[in-house]
Tab-separated table of C-alpha atoms in Angstrom:
chain	number	residue	atom	x	y	z
A	81	UNK	CA	0.320	45.133	61.142
A	82	UNK	CA	3.752	46.155	60.178
A	83	UNK	CA	2.311	49.691	59.629
A	84	UNK	CA	1.250	49.833	63.081
A	85	UNK	CA	4.577	48.697	64.299
A	86	UNK	CA	6.025	50.860	62.090
A	87	UNK	CA	3.818	53.911	63.261
A	88	UNK	CA	4.798	52.756	66.376
A	89	UNK	CA	8.715	52.719	66.298
A	90	UNK	CA	8.402	56.063	64.458
A	91	UNK	CA	6.087	57.507	67.028
A	92	UNK	CA	8.637	56.230	69.821
A	93	UNK	CA	11.439	57.640	68.031
A	94	UNK	CA	9.831	61.099	67.374
A	95	UNK	CA	9.288	61.351	70.956
A	96	UNK	CA	12.447	60.066	72.054
A	97	UNK	CA	14.222	62.678	69.718
A	98	UNK	CA	11.850	65.453	71.022
A	99	UNK	CA	12.974	64.559	74.089
A	100	UNK	CA	16.309	65.186	73.308
A	101	UNK	CA	15.671	68.351	71.358
A	102	UNK	CA	13.364	69.853	74.611
A	103	UNK	CA	10.230	70.269	72.789
A	104	UNK	CA	7.046	68.165	72.734
A	105	UNK	CA	5.484	65.831	70.006
A	106	UNK	CA	2.616	67.216	69.042
A	107	UNK	CA	4.338	68.483	65.631
A	108	UNK	CA	4.742	64.620	64.485
A	109	UNK	CA	1.101	63.646	65.458
A	110	UNK	CA	-0.182	67.063	63.796
A	111	UNK	CA	1.845	65.563	60.412
A	112	UNK	CA	-0.169	62.185	60.606
A	113	UNK	CA	-3.196	63.749	61.652
A	114	UNK	CA	-3.702	65.891	58.713
A	115	UNK	CA	-7.215	66.519	57.824
A	116	UNK	CA	-8.685	66.125	54.487
A	117	UNK	CA	-12.006	67.994	52.715
A	118	UNK	CA	-13.013	66.277	50.031
A	119	UNK	CA	-16.142	68.689	48.261
A	120	UNK	CA	-17.942	67.539	45.446
A	121	UNK	CA	-20.856	70.224	44.025
A	122	UNK	CA	-23.028	69.827	41.110
A	123	UNK	CA	-25.315	72.291	39.530
A	124	UNK	CA	-28.013	70.471	37.714
A	125	UNK	CA	-30.761	71.280	35.233
A	126	UNK	CA	-33.752	69.185	34.497
A	127	UNK	CA	-36.357	70.142	32.172
A	128	UNK	CA	-39.474	68.097	30.521
A	129	UNK	CA	-40.936	69.382	26.864
A	130	UNK	CA	-44.305	70.705	26.763
A	131	UNK	CA	-43.733	73.082	30.053
A	132	UNK	CA	-43.839	69.989	32.505
A	133	UNK	CA	-41.411	69.929	35.017
A	134	UNK	CA	-37.934	71.912	35.631
A	135	UNK	CA	-35.743	71.782	38.039
A	136	UNK	CA	-33.039	73.670	39.180
A	137	UNK	CA	-31.310	72.073	41.236
A	138	UNK	CA	-27.516	72.564	43.564
A	139	UNK	CA	-25.686	69.651	45.332
A	140	UNK	CA	-22.610	69.938	47.552
A	141	UNK	CA	-21.416	67.027	48.911
A	142	UNK	CA	-18.531	67.619	51.855
A	143	UNK	CA	-16.156	64.863	53.216
A	144	UNK	CA	-14.313	65.484	56.145
A	145	UNK	CA	-11.350	62.750	56.162
A	146	UNK	CA	-10.077	61.484	59.557
A	147	UNK	CA	-7.183	59.471	60.811
A	148	UNK	CA	-7.630	55.433	60.447
A	149	UNK	CA	-9.898	55.772	57.621
A	150	UNK	CA	-12.924	57.301	59.466
A	151	UNK	CA	-15.114	59.869	57.641
A	152	UNK	CA	-18.037	62.575	58.029
A	153	UNK	CA	-20.025	63.248	54.705
A	154	UNK	CA	-22.407	65.822	54.350
A	155	UNK	CA	-24.564	66.752	51.649
A	156	UNK	CA	-27.133	69.468	50.934
A	157	UNK	CA	-29.257	69.650	47.922
A	158	UNK	CA	-31.607	72.437	46.969
A	159	UNK	CA	-34.001	72.022	44.709
A	160	UNK	CA	-35.957	74.892	42.548
A	161	UNK	CA	-39.210	72.987	40.767
A	162	UNK	CA	-41.584	75.034	38.371
A	163	UNK	CA	-44.118	73.958	35.562
A	164	UNK	CA	-47.236	71.430	34.591
A	165	UNK	CA	-47.586	67.744	35.779
A	166	UNK	CA	-50.597	65.938	34.373
A	167	UNK	CA	-53.525	65.688	36.528
A	168	UNK	CA	-54.331	62.127	35.567
A	169	UNK	CA	-57.923	63.210	33.584
A	170	UNK	CA	-57.894	61.861	29.873
A	171	UNK	CA	-57.966	64.522	27.179
A	172	UNK	CA	-61.583	65.227	25.462
A	173	UNK	CA	-62.807	67.059	22.552
A	174	UNK	CA	-63.874	70.026	24.089
A	175	UNK	CA	-62.470	72.391	26.820
A	176	UNK	CA	-62.255	71.376	30.546
A	177	UNK	CA	-62.459	72.881	33.492
A	178	UNK	CA	-60.795	71.879	36.701
A	179	UNK	CA	-60.416	73.269	40.210
A	180	UNK	CA	-56.864	74.044	41.615
A	181	UNK	CA	-55.308	71.998	44.390
A	182	UNK	CA	-55.834	74.612	46.699
A	183	UNK	CA	-59.517	74.587	45.878
A	184	UNK	CA	-59.088	78.362	45.719
A	185	UNK	CA	-59.400	78.806	41.719
A	186	UNK	CA	-60.175	77.159	38.314
A	187	UNK	CA	-58.185	76.366	35.490
A	188	UNK	CA	-59.380	75.308	31.679
A	189	UNK	CA	-57.471	73.241	29.638
A	190	UNK	CA	-58.078	73.544	25.677
A	191	UNK	CA	-60.019	70.895	23.852
A	192	UNK	CA	-57.977	68.013	22.506
A	193	UNK	CA	-55.270	68.723	25.094
A	194	UNK	CA	-53.948	66.572	27.508
A	195	UNK	CA	-54.719	68.206	31.432
A	196	UNK	CA	-51.781	69.165	33.539
A	197	UNK	CA	-51.825	71.475	36.324
A	198	UNK	CA	-49.344	73.946	36.161
A	199	UNK	CA	-49.706	75.361	39.509
A	200	UNK	CA	-47.097	73.826	41.200
A	201	UNK	CA	-44.009	75.735	42.396
A	202	UNK	CA	-41.982	74.075	44.818
A	203	UNK	CA	-38.532	74.266	46.695
A	204	UNK	CA	-36.877	71.163	47.728
A	205	UNK	CA	-33.826	71.044	50.688
A	206	UNK	CA	-32.375	67.775	51.495
A	207	UNK	CA	-29.639	67.117	54.000
A	208	UNK	CA	-28.015	63.875	54.409
A	209	UNK	CA	-24.941	63.204	56.997
A	210	UNK	CA	-23.009	59.651	57.106
A	211	UNK	CA	-20.241	58.649	59.499
A	212	UNK	CA	-18.531	55.800	58.437
A	213	UNK	CA	-15.547	53.722	60.677
A	214	UNK	CA	-13.885	50.668	60.638
A	215	UNK	CA	-14.232	48.209	63.106
A	216	UNK	CA	-11.276	46.244	63.901
A	217	UNK	CA	-9.281	45.229	60.510
A	218	UNK	CA	-11.901	44.021	58.543
A	219	UNK	CA	-14.946	45.508	58.943
A	220	UNK	CA	-16.127	48.886	58.840
A	221	UNK	CA	-19.997	50.467	59.943
A	222	UNK	CA	-22.175	53.509	59.089
A	223	UNK	CA	-25.074	55.640	60.722
A	224	UNK	CA	-26.555	58.267	58.464
A	225	UNK	CA	-29.538	60.318	58.270
A	226	UNK	CA	-31.733	62.299	55.932
A	227	UNK	CA	-33.922	64.704	55.848
A	228	UNK	CA	-35.801	66.871	53.260
A	229	UNK	CA	-38.470	69.364	53.172
A	230	UNK	CA	-40.639	70.717	50.369
A	231	UNK	CA	-44.142	73.055	50.726
A	232	UNK	CA	-46.137	69.957	51.117
A	233	UNK	CA	-43.789	67.105	52.113
A	234	UNK	CA	-41.214	66.686	54.860
A	235	UNK	CA	-39.124	63.467	55.350
A	236	UNK	CA	-36.553	61.972	58.379
A	237	UNK	CA	-34.937	59.205	58.010
A	238	UNK	CA	-32.093	57.379	59.509
A	239	UNK	CA	-29.935	54.400	58.464
A	240	UNK	CA	-27.165	52.180	59.082
A	241	UNK	CA	-24.845	49.977	57.758
A	242	UNK	CA	-22.429	47.016	58.091
A	243	UNK	CA	-19.471	45.417	55.809
A	244	UNK	CA	-17.058	42.762	56.657
A	245	UNK	CA	-14.021	41.829	54.103
A	246	UNK	CA	-12.933	38.515	53.775
A	247	UNK	CA	-10.506	36.631	51.257
A	248	UNK	CA	-7.795	39.250	51.636
A	249	UNK	CA	-10.468	42.147	51.069
A	250	UNK	CA	-11.592	40.482	47.662
A	251	UNK	CA	-15.046	39.925	49.203
A	252	UNK	CA	-17.163	42.462	51.082
A	253	UNK	CA	-20.341	41.285	52.767
A	254	UNK	CA	-22.844	44.025	53.740
A	255	UNK	CA	-26.091	44.613	55.602
A	256	UNK	CA	-27.971	47.867	55.911
A	257	UNK	CA	-31.220	49.291	57.221
A	258	UNK	CA	-32.963	52.359	56.675
A	259	UNK	CA	-36.359	53.851	58.448
A	260	UNK	CA	-37.762	56.874	57.278
A	261	UNK	CA	-40.917	58.408	58.510
A	262	UNK	CA	-42.766	61.272	55.663
A	263	UNK	CA	-45.232	63.598	56.650
A	264	UNK	CA	-47.241	64.857	53.645
A	265	UNK	CA	-49.449	68.087	54.130
A	266	UNK	CA	-51.393	68.448	50.426
A	267	UNK	CA	-52.578	71.971	49.393
A	268	UNK	CA	-56.044	72.303	49.920
A	269	UNK	CA	-55.708	68.921	52.618
A	270	UNK	CA	-55.839	65.143	51.240
A	271	UNK	CA	-59.057	64.282	49.671
A	272	UNK	CA	-60.761	60.877	50.715
A	273	UNK	CA	-60.124	58.497	47.485
A	274	UNK	CA	-62.791	58.409	44.636
A	275	UNK	CA	-64.604	61.680	46.160
A	276	UNK	CA	-65.257	64.188	43.175
A	277	UNK	CA	-63.628	67.274	42.504
A	278	UNK	CA	-65.788	69.740	44.034
A	279	UNK	CA	-66.508	73.461	43.078
A	280	UNK	CA	-64.146	76.435	44.398
A	281	UNK	CA	-64.622	76.724	48.208
A	282	UNK	CA	-65.948	73.432	49.103
A	283	UNK	CA	-63.416	71.370	51.192
A	284	UNK	CA	-66.142	69.226	52.571
A	285	UNK	CA	-63.862	66.063	51.102
A	286	UNK	CA	-60.743	66.840	52.724
A	287	UNK	CA	-61.209	66.739	56.014
A	288	UNK	CA	-57.758	65.486	56.972
A	289	UNK	CA	-54.631	67.539	56.124
A	290	UNK	CA	-51.512	65.835	57.545
A	291	UNK	CA	-51.153	62.159	56.363
A	292	UNK	CA	-47.601	60.382	57.254
A	293	UNK	CA	-46.000	57.455	55.447
A	294	UNK	CA	-43.492	54.676	57.081
A	295	UNK	CA	-40.620	52.953	54.683
A	296	UNK	CA	-38.393	50.048	55.861
A	297	UNK	CA	-35.563	49.374	53.835
A	298	UNK	CA	-33.338	46.828	54.065
A	299	UNK	CA	-30.449	45.995	52.049
A	300	UNK	CA	-27.926	42.737	51.573
A	301	UNK	CA	-24.637	43.403	49.168
A	302	UNK	CA	-21.687	40.998	48.333
A	303	UNK	CA	-18.807	42.803	46.635
A	304	UNK	CA	-16.234	40.711	44.584
A	305	UNK	CA	-13.165	41.249	43.450
A	306	UNK	CA	-12.516	39.107	40.612
A	307	UNK	CA	-9.269	39.798	38.826
A	308	UNK	CA	-6.999	43.122	38.683
A	309	UNK	CA	-9.380	44.512	36.527
A	310	UNK	CA	-12.912	43.210	37.186
A	311	UNK	CA	-15.319	43.694	40.298
A	312	UNK	CA	-18.785	42.668	40.468
A	313	UNK	CA	-21.563	43.590	43.097
A	314	UNK	CA	-24.790	42.110	44.338
A	315	UNK	CA	-27.498	43.099	46.313
A	316	UNK	CA	-30.903	42.230	47.031
A	317	UNK	CA	-32.932	45.291	48.825
A	318	UNK	CA	-36.172	45.227	50.572
A	319	UNK	CA	-38.438	48.059	50.749
A	320	UNK	CA	-41.771	48.142	52.636
A	321	UNK	CA	-43.872	51.432	52.442
A	322	UNK	CA	-47.445	51.709	54.541
A	323	UNK	CA	-49.673	54.595	55.220
A	324	UNK	CA	-50.629	57.127	53.042
A	325	UNK	CA	-49.566	56.445	49.501
A	326	UNK	CA	-51.735	58.420	47.551
A	327	UNK	CA	-51.081	61.367	45.167
A	328	UNK	CA	-53.403	63.824	46.607
A	329	UNK	CA	-53.274	65.925	43.231
A	330	UNK	CA	-54.255	62.917	40.950
A	331	UNK	CA	-57.971	62.649	39.533
A	332	UNK	CA	-59.578	60.125	37.283
A	333	UNK	CA	-61.836	60.760	34.724
A	334	UNK	CA	-65.284	59.183	34.794
A	335	UNK	CA	-66.321	58.288	31.484
A	336	UNK	CA	-69.584	57.030	29.280
A	337	UNK	CA	-69.063	52.900	29.170
A	338	UNK	CA	-69.961	53.454	25.353
A	339	UNK	CA	-67.967	56.484	24.001
A	340	UNK	CA	-65.438	56.852	26.332
A	341	UNK	CA	-66.111	61.025	26.888
A	342	UNK	CA	-65.937	62.057	30.535
A	343	UNK	CA	-69.560	62.720	31.989
A	344	UNK	CA	-69.935	66.597	31.877
A	345	UNK	CA	-71.546	68.091	34.767
A	346	UNK	CA	-72.728	71.755	35.629
A	347	UNK	CA	-70.776	74.155	37.463
A	348	UNK	CA	-72.365	76.788	39.569
A	349	UNK	CA	-71.180	79.454	37.351
A	350	UNK	CA	-68.169	79.851	34.792
A	351	UNK	CA	-64.595	78.668	36.278
A	352	UNK	CA	-66.515	78.254	39.428
A	353	UNK	CA	-65.749	74.473	39.312
A	354	UNK	CA	-65.227	71.392	37.403
A	355	UNK	CA	-66.860	70.834	33.794
A	356	UNK	CA	-66.567	66.976	33.780
A	357	UNK	CA	-66.409	64.397	36.324
A	358	UNK	CA	-63.332	63.711	37.934
A	359	UNK	CA	-62.473	61.427	40.980
A	360	UNK	CA	-59.165	61.354	43.325
A	361	UNK	CA	-57.061	58.364	43.054
A	362	UNK	CA	-56.911	55.709	45.653
A	363	UNK	CA	-53.799	53.418	46.384
A	364	UNK	CA	-53.433	50.401	48.714
A	365	UNK	CA	-52.012	51.782	52.015
A	366	UNK	CA	-49.000	49.617	51.392
A	367	UNK	CA	-46.292	48.571	49.240
A	368	UNK	CA	-43.687	45.730	49.589
A	369	UNK	CA	-40.869	45.844	46.865
A	370	UNK	CA	-37.876	43.525	46.180
A	371	UNK	CA	-34.526	44.170	43.919
A	372	UNK	CA	-31.987	42.642	42.859
A	373	UNK	CA	-29.279	44.468	41.740
A	374	UNK	CA	-25.752	43.478	39.971
A	375	UNK	CA	-22.958	45.599	38.906
A	376	UNK	CA	-19.771	45.028	36.989
A	377	UNK	CA	-16.849	47.519	36.609
A	378	UNK	CA	-14.312	46.245	34.118
A	379	UNK	CA	-10.876	47.927	33.171
A	380	UNK	CA	-9.599	47.752	29.433
A	381	UNK	CA	-6.241	49.221	29.059
A	382	UNK	CA	-7.149	52.786	30.788
A	383	UNK	CA	-11.226	52.612	29.676
A	384	UNK	CA	-13.779	51.234	32.060
A	385	UNK	CA	-16.735	49.613	31.262
A	386	UNK	CA	-19.462	50.230	34.307
A	387	UNK	CA	-22.450	48.193	33.668
A	388	UNK	CA	-25.395	47.501	35.974
A	389	UNK	CA	-28.657	45.585	35.657
A	390	UNK	CA	-31.630	45.648	38.324
A	391	UNK	CA	-35.002	43.535	38.403
A	392	UNK	CA	-37.342	45.118	41.053
A	393	UNK	CA	-40.743	43.498	41.769
A	394	UNK	CA	-43.594	44.480	44.026
A	395	UNK	CA	-47.251	43.417	45.476
A	396	UNK	CA	-48.695	46.181	43.190
A	397	UNK	CA	-47.403	43.616	40.516
A	398	UNK	CA	-45.405	46.458	38.952
A	399	UNK	CA	-42.220	44.370	37.643
A	400	UNK	CA	-39.196	46.601	36.063
A	401	UNK	CA	-35.941	45.951	34.333
A	402	UNK	CA	-33.320	48.583	34.511
A	403	UNK	CA	-29.679	47.820	32.235
A	404	UNK	CA	-27.172	50.954	32.825
A	405	UNK	CA	-23.772	50.785	30.780
A	406	UNK	CA	-21.115	53.137	30.974
A	407	UNK	CA	-18.116	53.748	28.895
A	408	UNK	CA	-15.320	55.901	30.330
A	409	UNK	CA	-12.968	56.547	27.548
A	410	UNK	CA	-9.607	58.741	28.177
A	411	UNK	CA	-8.486	60.924	26.097
A	412	UNK	CA	-5.324	62.348	27.525
A	413	UNK	CA	-3.982	62.087	31.153
A	414	UNK	CA	-6.539	64.673	32.177
A	415	UNK	CA	-9.668	64.198	30.115
A	416	UNK	CA	-12.118	61.672	29.037
A	417	UNK	CA	-15.283	60.722	27.550
A	418	UNK	CA	-18.224	58.908	29.162
A	419	UNK	CA	-21.470	57.903	27.005
A	420	UNK	CA	-24.061	56.856	28.658
A	421	UNK	CA	-27.074	54.828	27.851
A	422	UNK	CA	-29.922	53.218	30.074
A	423	UNK	CA	-32.819	51.340	29.295
A	424	UNK	CA	-35.839	50.644	31.745
A	425	UNK	CA	-39.031	49.024	31.354
A	426	UNK	CA	-42.005	48.815	33.867
A	427	UNK	CA	-45.212	46.914	33.844
A	428	UNK	CA	-48.205	48.745	35.225
A	429	UNK	CA	-49.679	48.315	38.356
A	430	UNK	CA	-52.619	46.091	38.972
A	431	UNK	CA	-54.839	49.525	40.016
A	432	UNK	CA	-53.875	51.297	36.912
A	433	UNK	CA	-56.652	52.692	35.089
A	434	UNK	CA	-56.851	55.256	31.937
A	435	UNK	CA	-60.295	56.424	33.234
A	436	UNK	CA	-63.438	55.150	35.334
A	437	UNK	CA	-67.223	53.622	33.629
A	438	UNK	CA	-69.438	55.753	35.202
A	439	UNK	CA	-72.357	53.347	37.278
A	440	UNK	CA	-69.923	50.811	37.578
A	441	UNK	CA	-69.038	49.517	40.775
A	442	UNK	CA	-65.942	51.292	42.132
A	443	UNK	CA	-62.850	49.405	42.150
A	444	UNK	CA	-61.338	49.220	45.680
A	445	UNK	CA	-57.970	51.103	44.506
A	446	UNK	CA	-57.470	53.385	41.037
A	447	UNK	CA	-54.754	55.568	39.875
A	448	UNK	CA	-54.076	56.963	36.389
A	449	UNK	CA	-50.653	58.221	37.579
A	450	UNK	CA	-48.345	57.945	34.402
A	451	UNK	CA	-45.651	56.604	37.057
A	452	UNK	CA	-47.873	53.193	37.410
A	453	UNK	CA	-48.973	52.406	33.756
A	454	UNK	CA	-46.756	50.581	31.867
A	455	UNK	CA	-43.968	52.027	29.658
A	456	UNK	CA	-40.175	51.446	28.574
A	457	UNK	CA	-37.088	54.371	28.955
A	458	UNK	CA	-34.742	55.139	27.276
A	459	UNK	CA	-31.715	58.046	28.602
A	460	UNK	CA	-28.739	58.791	26.259
A	461	UNK	CA	-26.240	60.558	27.210
A	462	UNK	CA	-22.226	61.757	27.182
A	463	UNK	CA	-20.376	63.010	29.709
A	464	UNK	CA	-16.831	64.985	29.307
A	465	UNK	CA	-14.682	65.281	32.124
A	466	UNK	CA	-11.056	67.744	32.413
A	467	UNK	CA	-9.094	68.640	35.146
A	468	UNK	CA	-8.453	72.040	35.759
A	469	UNK	CA	-5.104	73.829	36.405
A	470	UNK	CA	-5.285	72.927	39.828
A	471	UNK	CA	-5.760	69.242	39.391
A	472	UNK	CA	-9.570	69.726	39.937
A	473	UNK	CA	-11.734	67.077	38.640
A	474	UNK	CA	-14.434	68.967	36.316
A	475	UNK	CA	-17.379	67.341	34.204
A	476	UNK	CA	-20.249	68.238	32.042
A	477	UNK	CA	-22.709	65.381	31.253
A	478	UNK	CA	-25.896	66.145	28.675
A	479	UNK	CA	-28.139	63.393	28.738
A	480	UNK	CA	-32.096	62.625	27.138
A	481	UNK	CA	-34.105	61.109	28.726
A	482	UNK	CA	-37.412	59.545	26.980
A	483	UNK	CA	-40.441	57.720	28.324
A	484	UNK	CA	-42.828	56.033	25.858
A	485	UNK	CA	-46.041	54.166	27.737
A	486	UNK	CA	-48.930	52.496	26.557
A	487	UNK	CA	-52.082	51.682	28.225
A	488	UNK	CA	-53.190	48.280	28.653
A	489	UNK	CA	-54.964	45.977	26.421
A	490	UNK	CA	-58.808	46.453	26.868
A	491	UNK	CA	-58.908	49.791	29.151
A	492	UNK	CA	-59.337	51.596	26.139
A	493	UNK	CA	-63.240	52.600	25.949
A	494	UNK	CA	-65.295	54.651	22.271
A	495	UNK	CA	-63.331	57.183	21.399
A	496	UNK	CA	-60.605	57.103	23.481
A	497	UNK	CA	-58.527	54.970	20.871
A	498	UNK	CA	-58.352	58.167	18.665
A	499	UNK	CA	-56.634	59.895	21.478
A	500	UNK	CA	-52.888	59.964	22.618
A	501	UNK	CA	-53.753	59.091	26.373
A	502	UNK	CA	-49.907	58.464	27.021
A	503	UNK	CA	-47.984	60.782	25.665
A	504	UNK	CA	-44.111	60.961	25.147
A	505	UNK	CA	-42.336	62.410	27.606
A	506	UNK	CA	-38.834	63.587	26.706
A	507	UNK	CA	-36.550	65.450	29.289
A	508	UNK	CA	-33.129	66.892	28.796
A	509	UNK	CA	-30.404	66.434	31.672
A	510	UNK	CA	-27.472	69.054	32.187
A	511	UNK	CA	-24.872	68.607	34.821
A	512	UNK	CA	-22.061	70.358	35.579
A	513	UNK	CA	-19.798	69.036	38.541
A	514	UNK	CA	-16.989	70.198	39.983
A	515	UNK	CA	-14.863	68.138	42.714
A	516	UNK	CA	-11.776	69.481	44.894
A	517	UNK	CA	-10.040	68.382	47.885
A	518	UNK	CA	-8.257	70.792	50.791
B	1	UNK	CA	-34.250	23.410	50.469
B	2	UNK	CA	-32.652	24.882	53.288
B	3	UNK	CA	-29.487	22.287	52.668
B	4	UNK	CA	-29.527	23.310	49.287
B	5	UNK	CA	-29.489	26.956	50.409
B	6	UNK	CA	-27.022	26.377	52.519
B	7	UNK	CA	-25.031	24.126	50.295
B	8	UNK	CA	-25.162	26.838	47.403
B	9	UNK	CA	-23.860	29.685	49.379
B	10	UNK	CA	-20.685	27.429	50.732
B	11	UNK	CA	-19.851	26.918	47.186
B	12	UNK	CA	-20.413	30.602	46.390
B	13	UNK	CA	-18.273	31.433	49.306
B	14	UNK	CA	-15.258	28.930	48.393
B	15	UNK	CA	-15.650	29.602	45.063
B	16	UNK	CA	-15.279	33.723	46.019
B	17	UNK	CA	-11.968	32.507	47.751
B	18	UNK	CA	-10.272	31.423	44.835
B	19	UNK	CA	-11.097	34.703	43.042
B	20	UNK	CA	-9.234	38.088	43.950
B	21	UNK	CA	-5.569	39.654	44.304
B	22	UNK	CA	-3.175	40.009	46.584
B	23	UNK	CA	-2.885	43.102	48.090
B	24	UNK	CA	-0.194	44.561	45.976
B	25	UNK	CA	-2.312	43.845	42.705
B	26	UNK	CA	-4.432	46.296	43.744
B	27	UNK	CA	-3.050	49.352	41.754
B	28	UNK	CA	-5.849	49.419	39.073
B	29	UNK	CA	-8.766	48.742	41.202
B	30	UNK	CA	-7.526	51.818	43.560
B	31	UNK	CA	-8.358	53.882	40.560
B	32	UNK	CA	-11.174	56.584	41.195
B	33	UNK	CA	-12.539	55.216	37.830
B	34	UNK	CA	-12.784	51.865	39.016
B	35	UNK	CA	-14.568	52.338	42.364
B	36	UNK	CA	-18.247	51.510	42.005
B	37	UNK	CA	-19.807	54.530	42.849
B	38	UNK	CA	-17.395	57.177	40.647
B	39	UNK	CA	-19.385	60.209	41.126
B	40	UNK	CA	-21.309	60.418	44.312
B	41	UNK	CA	-23.717	63.374	43.053
B	42	UNK	CA	-24.314	62.033	39.559
B	43	UNK	CA	-25.455	58.832	40.995
B	44	UNK	CA	-27.708	60.845	43.952
B	45	UNK	CA	-29.325	63.006	41.222
B	46	UNK	CA	-30.103	60.006	38.730
B	47	UNK	CA	-31.620	57.844	41.911
B	48	UNK	CA	-33.890	61.060	42.863
B	49	UNK	CA	-34.875	61.646	38.997
B	50	UNK	CA	-35.852	57.819	38.251
B	51	UNK	CA	-37.384	57.460	41.935
B	52	UNK	CA	-39.457	60.647	41.036
B	53	UNK	CA	-40.375	59.812	37.234
B	54	UNK	CA	-40.642	55.835	38.070
B	55	UNK	CA	-42.141	53.380	39.718
B	56	UNK	CA	-38.821	51.459	41.141
B	57	UNK	CA	-36.113	53.274	43.026
B	58	UNK	CA	-33.240	51.650	45.018
B	59	UNK	CA	-31.013	48.334	44.568
B	60	UNK	CA	-27.970	50.418	44.638
B	61	UNK	CA	-27.877	52.497	47.974
B	62	UNK	CA	-30.831	53.871	50.106
B	63	UNK	CA	-32.195	56.674	48.782
B	64	UNK	CA	-32.793	60.380	49.968
B	65	UNK	CA	-36.266	60.669	50.005
B	66	UNK	CA	-38.865	63.235	49.012
B	67	UNK	CA	-42.263	63.094	48.029
B	68	UNK	CA	-41.609	62.776	43.754
B	69	UNK	CA	-45.218	63.707	43.248
B	70	UNK	CA	-44.688	66.122	40.587
């Protein structure tokens, strides 16, 4: 209140002075309304081993600050993706031939090698915009949109968030909602679940190309300042997805119930179609997720500990735990080191299957996507941050991500137990960030 | 059950009201490194990487969307 009074007094004085001098008041007003821009840019390299996914990503977040704590934030991200991703089929002791997702060609995977589809090449462009402003003395509102476009995928979302401060701004309660509609237009069309991978040129099991997905997110949060050095946050979030939740490029191997080997088939000619029986996966068309996220930031004599934990559970029976710890350690006034450790663990979806047995009744849903399996993951990294001559922030972080999966007991048949069905995923993450204000 | 939950919320709120700092004690909390999200670009990057590689996502904020199929 005192500030407002001071402002009005100074404005009145400025007006009076200007009136005496015979000039306008624009200078005084302009001085108060100096716009400020914040730029947060980054270049990321993400690369998986064994020639799997490689991503080069450029991101720019621009924030325009206005008077009275209003701000507009716009972010643009461009991802360039290449590499190979597991097709979902299992290794064999003989070479395997697969029809490419386009349906126009085939590729061969050597004996003993995990089948990867190496054809994808994608550019993702994502744009978000967000307007934030206070309402009265203690509340704040936030509206935004997100849009992203890939070769076969389009996302459009709207979101809003309201927060209110209590207890001298030491407690903040917030509630937000986000809705999104995504369109999937898979290469070669969306296959009917559990139909076979067909010969080149046969698209009879892909009657419909474009499929939709709706996503609703709700988030409720509380932030609490505990002391001069400790702040805590807790969020509950609910997400509901409905529509097309399949991955149209993933298949499952149809195997012999005794040997565990994939059933062979005869293609019309060499490289004209699959050498074995593979069927496209099928997932439920809805999913509900609940998450509890907690975070603590603690200041210790210049060093800052940032620790968070998230528990997630969903109606696909996936439970996950994520523990994330960062420790910012200043080396001098303008340099710091920040080690980072993240541990993640998830259980498998109730329809996760390594393979399907030939002749057995088909389950309602099945997927061998490694992301729906049971695995633990570790991220270990180090960030070095410094200020350049113009007092702008720069940082470089290098991180290593590893996923270690396991097949649930009872799913390994015959010779499958002799093969590595869930190889570790290793990825290198290198990110350079540059932040400056104008 | 309902009354118990209400009581819990009230107790939590009253406990919260005794925590915190005076407005002039926010020197440390105002530092960049004490913000809950210190680096928005890094946070958005991590969210998208893990959204694409794991079955969980979100918790901290709304995601930016995408297929995450590869």
